[in-house]
Amino acid sequence: MSCPDLTDWYLRNRVAVVDVRSSTFQRARSQVMPTGYDANVCLRRLVKAGRIRRIRAGLYVVRDPARETPAIAIASGIFVEAPHYVTTDAALAHHGLIDQPITTITVVLPRIRRSFAIDPTTTLRPVTLDENRVREADAYQTTVDGFGIRVASREQAVVDALAEPKWMVYGDLLPEVLAAFSDDEIKRTATGTLARTTAAAQRLGYLLEEAQRPLPSGLANLRPVRAVRLRPQNRSRGRYSTRWRMYG
């Protein structure tokens, strides 16, 4: 076995990211690289040959000669050995609910990490939640072009966007997303927002009215006492809803 076999091993196992600190890399190294071979030398040669692309120190994307590796697979692959899931814009795009170009991929983690670019047009934005919330989130394992990803359900992605509006770039599309939800999905979304924060539930009620969808009972009974903003990151407060105590 030789150095070039490393990328073949990753592609054969549909692993998108080489992380030299991971147990996956240690397993691949033990199977395909000669004993005593300097891994750093191998990685530099693979970068020069165009077989892998360096993201940052110790992290590389495996280049599939057949097709471009999906950015969502890279983002999830970076954190594959940690509790995590992809949410908001990238998750909703994965579910076919929005079709805008995704330039920021939000990944939920229990630990603080810095944002960084994973390709010239895409930024990976790690955000944090309590580890129990991350593990209990409505997210699941699936594949994109054969690469594994862990992604939020449609409802979880909306709950995250309402509880943490800064996590979503295309928040103005949420009424359209909710208009496409089934009644059961709306009920589950309402349950999720009510369990998260009152502000998230206020935002959901406001948007459901905008989308002309009926309110689930738990949300219909909500009587908020504190005013919040639909998108706190926007400078303009927008019109005020007395029902939801919401600046839209």
PDB file of C-alpha atoms in Angstrom:
ATOM      1  CA  MET A   1       0.000   0.000   0.000  1.00  0.00           C
ATOM      2  CA  SER A   2       1.133   3.581  -0.606  1.00  0.00           C
ATOM      3  CA  CYS A   3       0.298   7.227   0.066  1.00  0.00           C
ATOM      4  CA  PRO A   4      -2.177   7.653  -2.878  1.00  0.00           C
ATOM      5  CA  ASP A   5      -4.183   4.737  -1.480  1.00  0.00           C
ATOM      6  CA  LEU A   6      -5.204   7.008   1.412  1.00  0.00           C
ATOM      7  CA  THR A   7      -7.605   9.051  -0.748  1.00  0.00           C
ATOM      8  CA  ASP A   8      -8.914   5.883  -2.371  1.00  0.00           C
ATOM      9  CA  TRP A   9      -9.690   4.527   1.118  1.00  0.00           C
ATOM     10  CA  TYR A  10     -11.621   7.691   2.019  1.00  0.00           C
ATOM     11  CA  LEU A  11     -13.584   7.695  -1.230  1.00  0.00           C
ATOM     12  CA  ARG A  12     -14.327   3.989  -0.990  1.00  0.00           C
ATOM     13  CA  ASN A  13     -15.692   4.515   2.523  1.00  0.00           C
ATOM     14  CA  ARG A  14     -17.444   7.760   1.487  1.00  0.00           C
ATOM     15  CA  VAL A  15     -15.718   9.881   4.098  1.00  0.00           C
ATOM     16  CA  ALA A  16     -15.503  13.486   2.891  1.00  0.00           C
ATOM     17  CA  VAL A  17     -12.986  14.948   5.334  1.00  0.00           C
ATOM     18  CA  VAL A  18      -9.499  13.923   6.415  1.00  0.00           C
ATOM     19  CA  ASP A  19      -9.025  15.029  10.019  1.00  0.00           C
ATOM     20  CA  VAL A  20      -5.587  14.018  11.242  1.00  0.00           C
ATOM     21  CA  ARG A  21      -6.836  14.094  14.862  1.00  0.00           C
ATOM     22  CA  SER A  22      -9.660  11.653  14.237  1.00  0.00           C
ATOM     23  CA  SER A  23      -9.883   7.939  14.891  1.00  0.00           C
ATOM     24  CA  THR A  24     -10.970   7.539  11.260  1.00  0.00           C
ATOM     25  CA  PHE A  25      -7.622   8.882  10.069  1.00  0.00           C
ATOM     26  CA  GLN A  26      -5.735   6.580  12.408  1.00  0.00           C
ATOM     27  CA  ARG A  27      -7.685   3.612  11.064  1.00  0.00           C
ATOM     28  CA  ALA A  28      -7.089   4.618   7.448  1.00  0.00           C
ATOM     29  CA  ARG A  29      -3.420   5.253   8.100  1.00  0.00           C
ATOM     30  CA  SER A  30      -2.929   1.845   9.695  1.00  0.00           C
ATOM     31  CA  GLN A  31      -4.590   0.112   6.754  1.00  0.00           C
ATOM     32  CA  VAL A  32      -3.017   1.847   3.770  1.00  0.00           C
ATOM     33  CA  MET A  33       0.209   3.606   4.761  1.00  0.00           C
ATOM     34  CA  PRO A  34       3.516   1.768   5.228  1.00  0.00           C
ATOM     35  CA  THR A  35       4.766   1.553   8.821  1.00  0.00           C
ATOM     36  CA  GLY A  36       6.947   4.534   9.661  1.00  0.00           C
ATOM     37  CA  TYR A  37       5.755   6.597   6.683  1.00  0.00           C
ATOM     38  CA  ASP A  38       5.478  10.287   7.650  1.00  0.00           C
ATOM     39  CA  ALA A  39       1.788  11.209   7.394  1.00  0.00           C
ATOM     40  CA  ASN A  40       2.559  14.911   6.915  1.00  0.00           C
ATOM     41  CA  VAL A  41       4.738  14.141   3.909  1.00  0.00           C
ATOM     42  CA  CYS A  42       1.930  12.041   2.450  1.00  0.00           C
ATOM     43  CA  LEU A  43      -0.659  14.762   2.995  1.00  0.00           C
ATOM     44  CA  ARG A  44       1.542  17.428   1.385  1.00  0.00           C
ATOM     45  CA  ARG A  45       2.031  15.179  -1.656  1.00  0.00           C
ATOM     46  CA  LEU A  46      -1.698  14.550  -1.919  1.00  0.00           C
ATOM     47  CA  VAL A  47      -2.426  18.295  -1.763  1.00  0.00           C
ATOM     48  CA  LYS A  48       0.164  18.954  -4.483  1.00  0.00           C
ATOM     49  CA  ALA A  49      -1.343  16.193  -6.637  1.00  0.00           C
ATOM     50  CA  GLY A  50      -4.835  17.668  -6.206  1.00  0.00           C
ATOM     51  CA  ARG A  51      -6.146  14.551  -4.459  1.00  0.00           C
ATOM     52  CA  ILE A  52      -7.096  16.467  -1.299  1.00  0.00           C
ATOM     53  CA  ARG A  53      -7.718  20.133  -0.519  1.00  0.00           C
ATOM     54  CA  ARG A  54      -6.534  21.766   2.690  1.00  0.00           C
ATOM     55  CA  ILE A  55      -9.217  23.585   4.681  1.00  0.00           C
ATOM     56  CA  ARG A  56      -7.132  24.484   7.725  1.00  0.00           C
ATOM     57  CA  ALA A  57      -4.433  22.892   9.875  1.00  0.00           C
ATOM     58  CA  GLY A  58      -5.057  19.160  10.063  1.00  0.00           C
ATOM     59  CA  LEU A  59      -8.263  19.269   7.971  1.00  0.00           C
ATOM     60  CA  TYR A  60      -8.560  18.316   4.303  1.00  0.00           C
ATOM     61  CA  VAL A  61     -11.380  17.649   1.856  1.00  0.00           C
ATOM     62  CA  VAL A  62     -11.035  14.498  -0.218  1.00  0.00           C
ATOM     63  CA  ARG A  63     -11.483  15.318  -3.896  1.00  0.00           C
ATOM     64  CA  ASP A  64     -13.798  12.989  -5.745  1.00  0.00           C
ATOM     65  CA  PRO A  65     -12.731  12.941  -9.430  1.00  0.00           C
ATOM     66  CA  ALA A  66     -16.307  12.148 -10.461  1.00  0.00           C
ATOM     67  CA  ARG A  67     -18.051  15.110  -8.807  1.00  0.00           C
ATOM     68  CA  GLU A  68     -17.649  18.016  -6.395  1.00  0.00           C
ATOM     69  CA  THR A  69     -18.034  17.006  -2.769  1.00  0.00           C
ATOM     70  CA  PRO A  70     -21.221  18.671  -1.400  1.00  0.00           C
ATOM     71  CA  ALA A  71     -20.501  21.464   1.055  1.00  0.00           C
ATOM     72  CA  ILE A  72     -23.036  20.065   3.536  1.00  0.00           C
ATOM     73  CA  ALA A  73     -21.113  16.764   3.559  1.00  0.00           C
ATOM     74  CA  ILE A  74     -17.889  18.624   4.288  1.00  0.00           C
ATOM     75  CA  ALA A  75     -19.499  20.626   7.099  1.00  0.00           C
ATOM     76  CA  SER A  76     -21.002  17.579   8.782  1.00  0.00           C
ATOM     77  CA  GLY A  77     -17.912  15.480   8.078  1.00  0.00           C
ATOM     78  CA  ILE A  78     -15.687  17.865  10.006  1.00  0.00           C
ATOM     79  CA  PHE A  79     -17.649  17.110  13.181  1.00  0.00           C
ATOM     80  CA  VAL A  80     -18.524  13.492  12.467  1.00  0.00           C
ATOM     81  CA  GLU A  81     -16.967  12.260  15.721  1.00  0.00           C
ATOM     82  CA  ALA A  82     -18.756  14.870  17.881  1.00  0.00           C
ATOM     83  CA  PRO A  83     -22.456  15.369  18.716  1.00  0.00           C
ATOM     84  CA  HIS A  84     -23.694  17.746  16.021  1.00  0.00           C
ATOM     85  CA  TYR A  85     -26.266  18.435  13.325  1.00  0.00           C
ATOM     86  CA  VAL A  86     -26.636  20.800  10.363  1.00  0.00           C
ATOM     87  CA  THR A  87     -29.556  23.202  10.740  1.00  0.00           C
ATOM     88  CA  THR A  88     -31.411  26.285   9.377  1.00  0.00           C
ATOM     89  CA  ASP A  89     -30.556  27.332   5.779  1.00  0.00           C
ATOM     90  CA  ALA A  90     -28.497  24.304   4.733  1.00  0.00           C
ATOM     91  CA  ALA A  91     -30.967  21.867   6.325  1.00  0.00           C
ATOM     92  CA  LEU A  92     -33.970  23.534   4.700  1.00  0.00           C
ATOM     93  CA  ALA A  93     -32.175  23.550   1.338  1.00  0.00           C
ATOM     94  CA  HIS A  94     -31.385  19.852   1.807  1.00  0.00           C
ATOM     95  CA  HIS A  95     -35.105  19.220   2.382  1.00  0.00           C
ATOM     96  CA  GLY A  96     -35.980  21.171  -0.786  1.00  0.00           C
ATOM     97  CA  LEU A  97     -37.781  23.975   1.050  1.00  0.00           C
ATOM     98  CA  ILE A  98     -35.513  26.812  -0.110  1.00  0.00           C
ATOM     99  CA  ASP A  99     -33.403  27.071  -3.249  1.00  0.00           C
ATOM    100  CA  GLN A 100     -31.182  30.053  -2.508  1.00  0.00           C
ATOM    101  CA  PRO A 101     -27.386  29.682  -2.714  1.00  0.00           C
ATOM    102  CA  ILE A 102     -26.162  28.513   0.696  1.00  0.00           C
ATOM    103  CA  THR A 103     -23.072  30.516   1.586  1.00  0.00           C
ATOM    104  CA  THR A 104     -23.243  29.857   5.347  1.00  0.00           C
ATOM    105  CA  ILE A 105     -23.731  26.364   6.789  1.00  0.00           C
ATOM    106  CA  THR A 106     -24.791  26.369  10.428  1.00  0.00           C
ATOM    107  CA  VAL A 107     -23.764  23.354  12.510  1.00  0.00           C
ATOM    108  CA  VAL A 108     -25.002  22.933  16.094  1.00  0.00           C
ATOM    109  CA  LEU A 109     -22.424  21.684  18.615  1.00  0.00           C
ATOM    110  CA  PRO A 110     -22.120  21.481  22.407  1.00  0.00           C
ATOM    111  CA  ARG A 111     -18.737  23.265  22.308  1.00  0.00           C
ATOM    112  CA  ILE A 112     -17.746  26.700  21.037  1.00  0.00           C
ATOM    113  CA  ARG A 113     -15.851  26.654  17.722  1.00  0.00           C
ATOM    114  CA  ARG A 114     -14.860  29.463  15.386  1.00  0.00           C
ATOM    115  CA  SER A 115     -16.331  30.030  11.945  1.00  0.00           C
ATOM    116  CA  PHE A 116     -14.090  29.352   8.963  1.00  0.00           C
ATOM    117  CA  ALA A 117     -14.292  28.951   5.191  1.00  0.00           C
ATOM    118  CA  ILE A 118     -14.634  25.439   3.812  1.00  0.00           C
ATOM    119  CA  ASP A 119     -14.411  26.588   0.188  1.00  0.00           C
ATOM    120  CA  PRO A 120     -14.139  29.983  -1.586  1.00  0.00           C
ATOM    121  CA  THR A 121     -17.893  30.638  -1.354  1.00  0.00           C
ATOM    122  CA  THR A 122     -19.008  28.810   1.795  1.00  0.00           C
ATOM    123  CA  THR A 123     -18.467  29.551   5.477  1.00  0.00           C
ATOM    124  CA  LEU A 124     -18.961  26.956   8.194  1.00  0.00           C
ATOM    125  CA  ARG A 125     -20.611  28.579  11.216  1.00  0.00           C
ATOM    126  CA  PRO A 126     -20.548  26.430  14.362  1.00  0.00           C
ATOM    127  CA  VAL A 127     -23.129  27.441  16.996  1.00  0.00           C
ATOM    128  CA  THR A 128     -23.674  26.027  20.458  1.00  0.00           C
ATOM    129  CA  LEU A 129     -26.459  24.415  22.455  1.00  0.00           C
ATOM    130  CA  ASP A 130     -26.434  22.417  25.647  1.00  0.00           C
ATOM    131  CA  GLU A 131     -25.161  18.917  24.833  1.00  0.00           C
ATOM    132  CA  ASN A 132     -28.424  17.299  25.955  1.00  0.00           C
ATOM    133  CA  ARG A 133     -30.348  19.510  23.523  1.00  0.00           C
ATOM    134  CA  VAL A 134     -27.947  18.605  20.714  1.00  0.00           C
ATOM    135  CA  ARG A 135     -28.353  14.891  21.402  1.00  0.00           C
ATOM    136  CA  GLU A 136     -32.141  15.131  21.806  1.00  0.00           C
ATOM    137  CA  ALA A 137     -32.731  17.336  18.768  1.00  0.00           C
ATOM    138  CA  ASP A 138     -34.961  16.064  15.969  1.00  0.00           C
ATOM    139  CA  ALA A 139     -32.039  15.310  13.645  1.00  0.00           C
ATOM    140  CA  TYR A 140     -30.978  12.187  11.826  1.00  0.00           C
ATOM    141  CA  GLN A 141     -28.216  10.531   9.852  1.00  0.00           C
ATOM    142  CA  THR A 142     -28.538  10.356   6.066  1.00  0.00           C
ATOM    143  CA  THR A 143     -26.344  10.626   2.982  1.00  0.00           C
ATOM    144  CA  VAL A 144     -25.620  13.104   0.188  1.00  0.00           C
ATOM    145  CA  ASP A 145     -23.826  11.619  -2.829  1.00  0.00           C
ATOM    146  CA  GLY A 146     -23.004   8.709  -0.539  1.00  0.00           C
ATOM    147  CA  PHE A 147     -21.324  10.886   2.098  1.00  0.00           C
ATOM    148  CA  GLY A 148     -22.831  10.746   5.573  1.00  0.00           C
ATOM    149  CA  ILE A 149     -24.405  13.837   7.105  1.00  0.00           C
ATOM    150  CA  ARG A 150     -26.374  14.517  10.269  1.00  0.00           C
ATOM    151  CA  VAL A 151     -29.102  17.034   9.511  1.00  0.00           C
ATOM    152  CA  ALA A 152     -32.025  18.641  11.337  1.00  0.00           C
ATOM    153  CA  SER A 153     -35.543  17.633  10.362  1.00  0.00           C
ATOM    154  CA  ARG A 154     -37.658  20.235   8.623  1.00  0.00           C
ATOM    155  CA  GLU A 155     -39.349  21.132  11.908  1.00  0.00           C
ATOM    156  CA  GLN A 156     -36.115  21.255  13.925  1.00  0.00           C
ATOM    157  CA  ALA A 157     -34.500  23.586  11.375  1.00  0.00           C
ATOM    158  CA  VAL A 158     -37.428  26.007  11.736  1.00  0.00           C
ATOM    159  CA  VAL A 159     -37.424  25.749  15.539  1.00  0.00           C
ATOM    160  CA  ASP A 160     -33.722  26.641  15.570  1.00  0.00           C
ATOM    161  CA  ALA A 161     -34.307  29.565  13.212  1.00  0.00           C
ATOM    162  CA  LEU A 162     -37.076  30.924  15.460  1.00  0.00           C
ATOM    163  CA  ALA A 163     -35.245  30.392  18.750  1.00  0.00           C
ATOM    164  CA  GLU A 164     -31.973  31.785  17.364  1.00  0.00           C
ATOM    165  CA  PRO A 165     -32.818  34.102  14.444  1.00  0.00           C
ATOM    166  CA  LYS A 166     -29.157  34.938  13.830  1.00  0.00           C
ATOM    167  CA  TRP A 167     -28.553  31.293  12.891  1.00  0.00           C
ATOM    168  CA  MET A 168     -30.499  31.724   9.630  1.00  0.00           C
ATOM    169  CA  VAL A 169     -29.519  33.907   6.676  1.00  0.00           C
ATOM    170  CA  TYR A 170     -32.777  33.602   4.724  1.00  0.00           C
ATOM    171  CA  GLY A 171     -35.136  34.122   7.639  1.00  0.00           C
ATOM    172  CA  ASP A 172     -37.480  36.157   5.463  1.00  0.00           C
ATOM    173  CA  LEU A 173     -38.393  32.900   3.678  1.00  0.00           C
ATOM    174  CA  LEU A 174     -39.827  31.236   6.785  1.00  0.00           C
ATOM    175  CA  PRO A 175     -43.455  32.126   5.924  1.00  0.00           C
ATOM    176  CA  GLU A 176     -43.033  30.265   2.612  1.00  0.00           C
ATOM    177  CA  VAL A 177     -41.459  27.316   4.430  1.00  0.00           C
ATOM    178  CA  LEU A 178     -44.318  27.165   6.923  1.00  0.00           C
ATOM    179  CA  ALA A 179     -46.869  27.414   4.102  1.00  0.00           C
ATOM    180  CA  ALA A 180     -45.405  24.168   2.721  1.00  0.00           C
ATOM    181  CA  PHE A 181     -45.660  22.331   6.072  1.00  0.00           C
ATOM    182  CA  SER A 182     -48.386  19.816   6.793  1.00  0.00           C
ATOM    183  CA  ASP A 183     -50.660  20.380   9.795  1.00  0.00           C
ATOM    184  CA  ASP A 184     -48.757  17.706  11.728  1.00  0.00           C
ATOM    185  CA  GLU A 185     -45.432  19.374  10.960  1.00  0.00           C
ATOM    186  CA  ILE A 186     -46.795  22.684  12.218  1.00  0.00           C
ATOM    187  CA  LYS A 187     -47.981  21.026  15.420  1.00  0.00           C
ATOM    188  CA  ARG A 188     -44.534  19.520  15.985  1.00  0.00           C
ATOM    189  CA  THR A 189     -42.892  22.861  15.231  1.00  0.00           C
ATOM    190  CA  ALA A 190     -45.168  24.568  17.749  1.00  0.00           C
ATOM    191  CA  THR A 191     -44.298  21.961  20.388  1.00  0.00           C
ATOM    192  CA  GLY A 192     -40.613  22.496  19.682  1.00  0.00           C
ATOM    193  CA  THR A 193     -40.761  26.281  19.916  1.00  0.00           C
ATOM    194  CA  LEU A 194     -42.811  26.220  23.121  1.00  0.00           C
ATOM    195  CA  ALA A 195     -40.234  23.898  24.668  1.00  0.00           C
ATOM    196  CA  ARG A 196     -37.413  26.216  23.608  1.00  0.00           C
ATOM    197  CA  THR A 197     -38.402  29.823  24.377  1.00  0.00           C
ATOM    198  CA  THR A 198     -41.517  31.974  24.543  1.00  0.00           C
ATOM    199  CA  ALA A 199     -39.918  34.331  22.016  1.00  0.00           C
ATOM    200  CA  ALA A 200     -39.566  31.461  19.528  1.00  0.00           C
ATOM    201  CA  ALA A 201     -43.251  30.609  19.983  1.00  0.00           C
ATOM    202  CA  GLN A 202     -44.218  34.271  19.491  1.00  0.00           C
ATOM    203  CA  ARG A 203     -42.283  34.355  16.231  1.00  0.00           C
ATOM    204  CA  LEU A 204     -43.956  31.156  15.070  1.00  0.00           C
ATOM    205  CA  GLY A 205     -47.447  32.455  15.851  1.00  0.00           C
ATOM    206  CA  TYR A 206     -46.719  35.687  14.009  1.00  0.00           C
ATOM    207  CA  LEU A 207     -45.376  33.845  10.944  1.00  0.00           C
ATOM    208  CA  LEU A 208     -48.228  31.328  10.875  1.00  0.00           C
ATOM    209  CA  GLU A 209     -50.678  34.206  10.693  1.00  0.00           C
ATOM    210  CA  GLU A 210     -48.601  35.695   7.878  1.00  0.00           C
ATOM    211  CA  ALA A 211     -48.627  32.317   6.099  1.00  0.00           C
ATOM    212  CA  GLN A 212     -52.401  32.060   6.721  1.00  0.00           C
ATOM    213  CA  ARG A 213     -52.108  28.778   8.572  1.00  0.00           C
ATOM    214  CA  PRO A 214     -54.260  27.781  11.599  1.00  0.00           C
ATOM    215  CA  LEU A 215     -52.682  27.910  15.027  1.00  0.00           C
ATOM    216  CA  PRO A 216     -52.135  24.691  17.014  1.00  0.00           C
ATOM    217  CA  SER A 217     -53.918  24.782  20.364  1.00  0.00           C
ATOM    218  CA  GLY A 218     -50.800  25.275  22.497  1.00  0.00           C
ATOM    219  CA  LEU A 219     -49.812  28.272  20.420  1.00  0.00           C
ATOM    220  CA  ALA A 220     -53.339  29.703  20.237  1.00  0.00           C
ATOM    221  CA  ASN A 221     -53.444  29.801  24.036  1.00  0.00           C
ATOM    222  CA  LEU A 222     -50.146  31.683  24.307  1.00  0.00           C
ATOM    223  CA  ARG A 223     -50.511  35.189  25.731  1.00  0.00           C
ATOM    224  CA  PRO A 224     -47.045  36.767  25.636  1.00  0.00           C
ATOM    225  CA  VAL A 225     -46.288  39.642  28.004  1.00  0.00           C
ATOM    226  CA  ARG A 226     -42.961  40.789  26.590  1.00  0.00           C
ATOM    227  CA  ALA A 227     -42.298  42.355  23.186  1.00  0.00           C
ATOM    228  CA  VAL A 228     -39.683  40.728  20.949  1.00  0.00           C
ATOM    229  CA  ARG A 229     -38.373  41.254  17.427  1.00  0.00           C
ATOM    230  CA  LEU A 230     -38.871  38.826  14.580  1.00  0.00           C
ATOM    231  CA  ARG A 231     -35.303  39.266  13.392  1.00  0.00           C
ATOM    232  CA  PRO A 232     -33.262  40.977  16.121  1.00  0.00           C
ATOM    233  CA  GLN A 233     -30.304  41.376  13.766  1.00  0.00           C
ATOM    234  CA  ASN A 234     -32.274  43.836  11.609  1.00  0.00           C
ATOM    235  CA  ARG A 235     -32.075  47.490  12.635  1.00  0.00           C
ATOM    236  CA  SER A 236     -35.637  48.281  11.595  1.00  0.00           C
ATOM    237  CA  ARG A 237     -38.278  47.200  14.094  1.00  0.00           C
ATOM    238  CA  GLY A 238     -41.026  46.784  11.488  1.00  0.00           C
ATOM    239  CA  ARG A 239     -44.747  46.791  12.186  1.00  0.00           C
ATOM    240  CA  TYR A 240     -45.986  45.810  15.623  1.00  0.00           C
ATOM    241  CA  SER A 241     -48.409  42.941  16.317  1.00  0.00           C
ATOM    242  CA  THR A 242     -50.347  43.464  19.537  1.00  0.00           C
ATOM    243  CA  ARG A 243     -51.509  39.810  19.469  1.00  0.00           C
ATOM    244  CA  TRP A 244     -47.969  38.454  19.484  1.00  0.00           C
ATOM    245  CA  ARG A 245     -46.183  41.457  20.978  1.00  0.00           C
ATOM    246  CA  MET A 246     -43.907  41.227  17.985  1.00  0.00           C
ATOM    247  CA  TYR A 247     -41.995  43.726  15.898  1.00  0.00           C
ATOM    248  CA  GLY A 248     -42.137  42.094  12.480  1.00  0.00           C
TER     249      GLY A 248
END
